[in-house]
Coordinates of C-alpha atoms in Angstrom, one line a residue:
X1 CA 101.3 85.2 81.3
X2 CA 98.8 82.0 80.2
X3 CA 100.9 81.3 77.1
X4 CA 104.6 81.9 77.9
X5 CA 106.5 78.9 77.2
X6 CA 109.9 80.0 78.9
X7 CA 110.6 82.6 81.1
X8 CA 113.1 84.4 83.7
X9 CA 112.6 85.3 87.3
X10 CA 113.9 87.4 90.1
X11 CA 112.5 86.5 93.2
X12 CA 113.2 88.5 96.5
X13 CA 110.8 86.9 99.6
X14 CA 112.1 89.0 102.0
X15 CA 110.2 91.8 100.1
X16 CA 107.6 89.8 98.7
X17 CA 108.7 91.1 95.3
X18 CA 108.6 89.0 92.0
X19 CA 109.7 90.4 88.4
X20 CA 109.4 88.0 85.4
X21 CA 110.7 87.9 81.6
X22 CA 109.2 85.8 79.4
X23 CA 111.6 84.5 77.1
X24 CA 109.6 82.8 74.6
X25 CA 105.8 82.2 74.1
X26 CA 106.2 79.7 71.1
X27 CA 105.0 76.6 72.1
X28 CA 108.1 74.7 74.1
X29 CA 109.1 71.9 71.8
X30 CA 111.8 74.3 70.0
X31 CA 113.2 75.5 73.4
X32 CA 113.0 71.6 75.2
X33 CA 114.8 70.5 71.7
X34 CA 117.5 73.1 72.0
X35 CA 117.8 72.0 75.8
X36 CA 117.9 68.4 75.2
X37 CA 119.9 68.5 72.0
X38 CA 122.7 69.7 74.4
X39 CA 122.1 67.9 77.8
X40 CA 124.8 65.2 76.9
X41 CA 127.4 68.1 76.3
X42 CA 127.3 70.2 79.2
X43 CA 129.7 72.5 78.0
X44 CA 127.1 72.8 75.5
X45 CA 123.7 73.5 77.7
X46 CA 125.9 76.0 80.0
X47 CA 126.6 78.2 76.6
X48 CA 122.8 78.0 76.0
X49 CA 121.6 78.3 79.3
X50 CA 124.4 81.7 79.4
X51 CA 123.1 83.0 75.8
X52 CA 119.2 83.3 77.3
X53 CA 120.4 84.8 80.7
X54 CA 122.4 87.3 78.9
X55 CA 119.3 88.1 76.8
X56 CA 117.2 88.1 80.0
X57 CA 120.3 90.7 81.7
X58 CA 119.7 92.5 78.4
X59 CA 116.1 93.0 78.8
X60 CA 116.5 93.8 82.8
X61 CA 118.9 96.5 81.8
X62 CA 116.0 98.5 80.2
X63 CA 113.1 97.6 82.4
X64 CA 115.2 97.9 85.7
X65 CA 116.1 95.3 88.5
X66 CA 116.3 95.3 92.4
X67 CA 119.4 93.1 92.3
X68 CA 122.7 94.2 91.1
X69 CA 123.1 93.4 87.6
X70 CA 126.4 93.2 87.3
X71 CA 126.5 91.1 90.2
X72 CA 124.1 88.8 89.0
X73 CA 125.9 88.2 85.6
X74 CA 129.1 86.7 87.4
X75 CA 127.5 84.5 89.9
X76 CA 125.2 83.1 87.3
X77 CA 128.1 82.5 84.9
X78 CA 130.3 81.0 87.8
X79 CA 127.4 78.9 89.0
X80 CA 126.3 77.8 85.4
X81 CA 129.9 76.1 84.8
X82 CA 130.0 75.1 88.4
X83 CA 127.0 73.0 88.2
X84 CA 126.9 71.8 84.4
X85 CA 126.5 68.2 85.2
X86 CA 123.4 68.5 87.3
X87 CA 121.9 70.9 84.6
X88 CA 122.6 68.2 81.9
X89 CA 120.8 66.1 84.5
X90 CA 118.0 68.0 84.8
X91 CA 117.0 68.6 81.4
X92 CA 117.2 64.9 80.6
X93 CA 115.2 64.1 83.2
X94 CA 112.8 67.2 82.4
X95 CA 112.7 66.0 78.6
X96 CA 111.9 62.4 80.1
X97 CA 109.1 64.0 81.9
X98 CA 110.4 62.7 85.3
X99 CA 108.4 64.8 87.5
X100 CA 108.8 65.1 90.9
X101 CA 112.9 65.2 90.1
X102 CA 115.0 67.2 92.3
X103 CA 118.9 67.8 92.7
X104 CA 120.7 70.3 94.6
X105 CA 124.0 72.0 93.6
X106 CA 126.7 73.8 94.6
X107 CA 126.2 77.3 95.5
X108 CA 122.5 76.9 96.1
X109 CA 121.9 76.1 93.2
X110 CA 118.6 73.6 92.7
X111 CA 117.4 72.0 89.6
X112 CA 113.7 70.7 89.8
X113 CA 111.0 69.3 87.4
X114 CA 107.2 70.1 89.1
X115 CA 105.6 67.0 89.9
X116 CA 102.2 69.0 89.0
X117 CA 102.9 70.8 86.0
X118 CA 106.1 69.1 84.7
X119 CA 107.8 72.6 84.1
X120 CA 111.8 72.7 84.4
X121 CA 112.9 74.9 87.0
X122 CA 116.7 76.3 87.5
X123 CA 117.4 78.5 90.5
X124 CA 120.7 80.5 91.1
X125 CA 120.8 82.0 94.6
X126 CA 122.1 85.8 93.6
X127 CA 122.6 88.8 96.1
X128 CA 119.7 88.2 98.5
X129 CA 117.2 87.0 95.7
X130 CA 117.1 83.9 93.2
X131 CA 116.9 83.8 89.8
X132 CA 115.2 81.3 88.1
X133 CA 115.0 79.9 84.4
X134 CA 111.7 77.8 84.3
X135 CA 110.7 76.1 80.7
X136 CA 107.1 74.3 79.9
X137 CA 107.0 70.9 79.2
X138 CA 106.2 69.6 75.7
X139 CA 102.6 68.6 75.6

């Protein structure tokens, strides 16, 4: 999708198999304002970051998923509060446009901003896959 601005992924290698949900193709200043507007209350970003993966679970209800759903929804809440500091990192680094910045978390969790395209990236290890929440930079 050329014009998506934020999106969801499941990603399973061992199956080569990839299914994407585009959350938002406005242009990414309202979603990297939200984002940042939160990154120095990490309770904060965690109830934001919760509120667009339960949206994402919402659409992957209808359109169907290879991972277990309800599965997915507690290890991504677990992981979310688990690793709130290093997402409040990561966004202020991805809203600094600090590419190239990586941190790892607990649970597998890793938090990166591309060095080539400066998009946020957010990956939660679930059930044999990963699921990832990957935002555009501002331009």
């Amino acid at each position: 999708m050329k014009n998506a601005s934020a999106c969801w992924s499941t990603e399973v290698r061992e199956q080569n198999w990839c299914d994407v949900v585009v959350e938002s193709l406005q242009s990414p200043e309202s979603t990297s304002a939200e984002l940042l507007g939160n990154a120095d209350s990490p309770p904060g970003l965690v109830n934001i970051l919760r509120s667009r993966f339960d949206n994402f679970i919402k659409v992957s209800e209808v359109e169907g998923s290879i991972v277990n759903l309800n599965q997915a929804t507690e290890i991504v809440a677990s992981r979310l509060k688990e690793n709130d500091i290093l997402f409040a990192n990561c966004v202020t680094a991805f809203v600094g446009g600090k590419r190239g910045f990586v941190q790892d978390g607990d649970g597998g969790v890793v938090c990166r901003v591309s060095e080539s395209s400066g998009w946020l990236r957010l990956e939660i290890p679930v059930d044999g896959a990963r699921i990832a929440y990957m935002v555009a930079p501002v331009p």
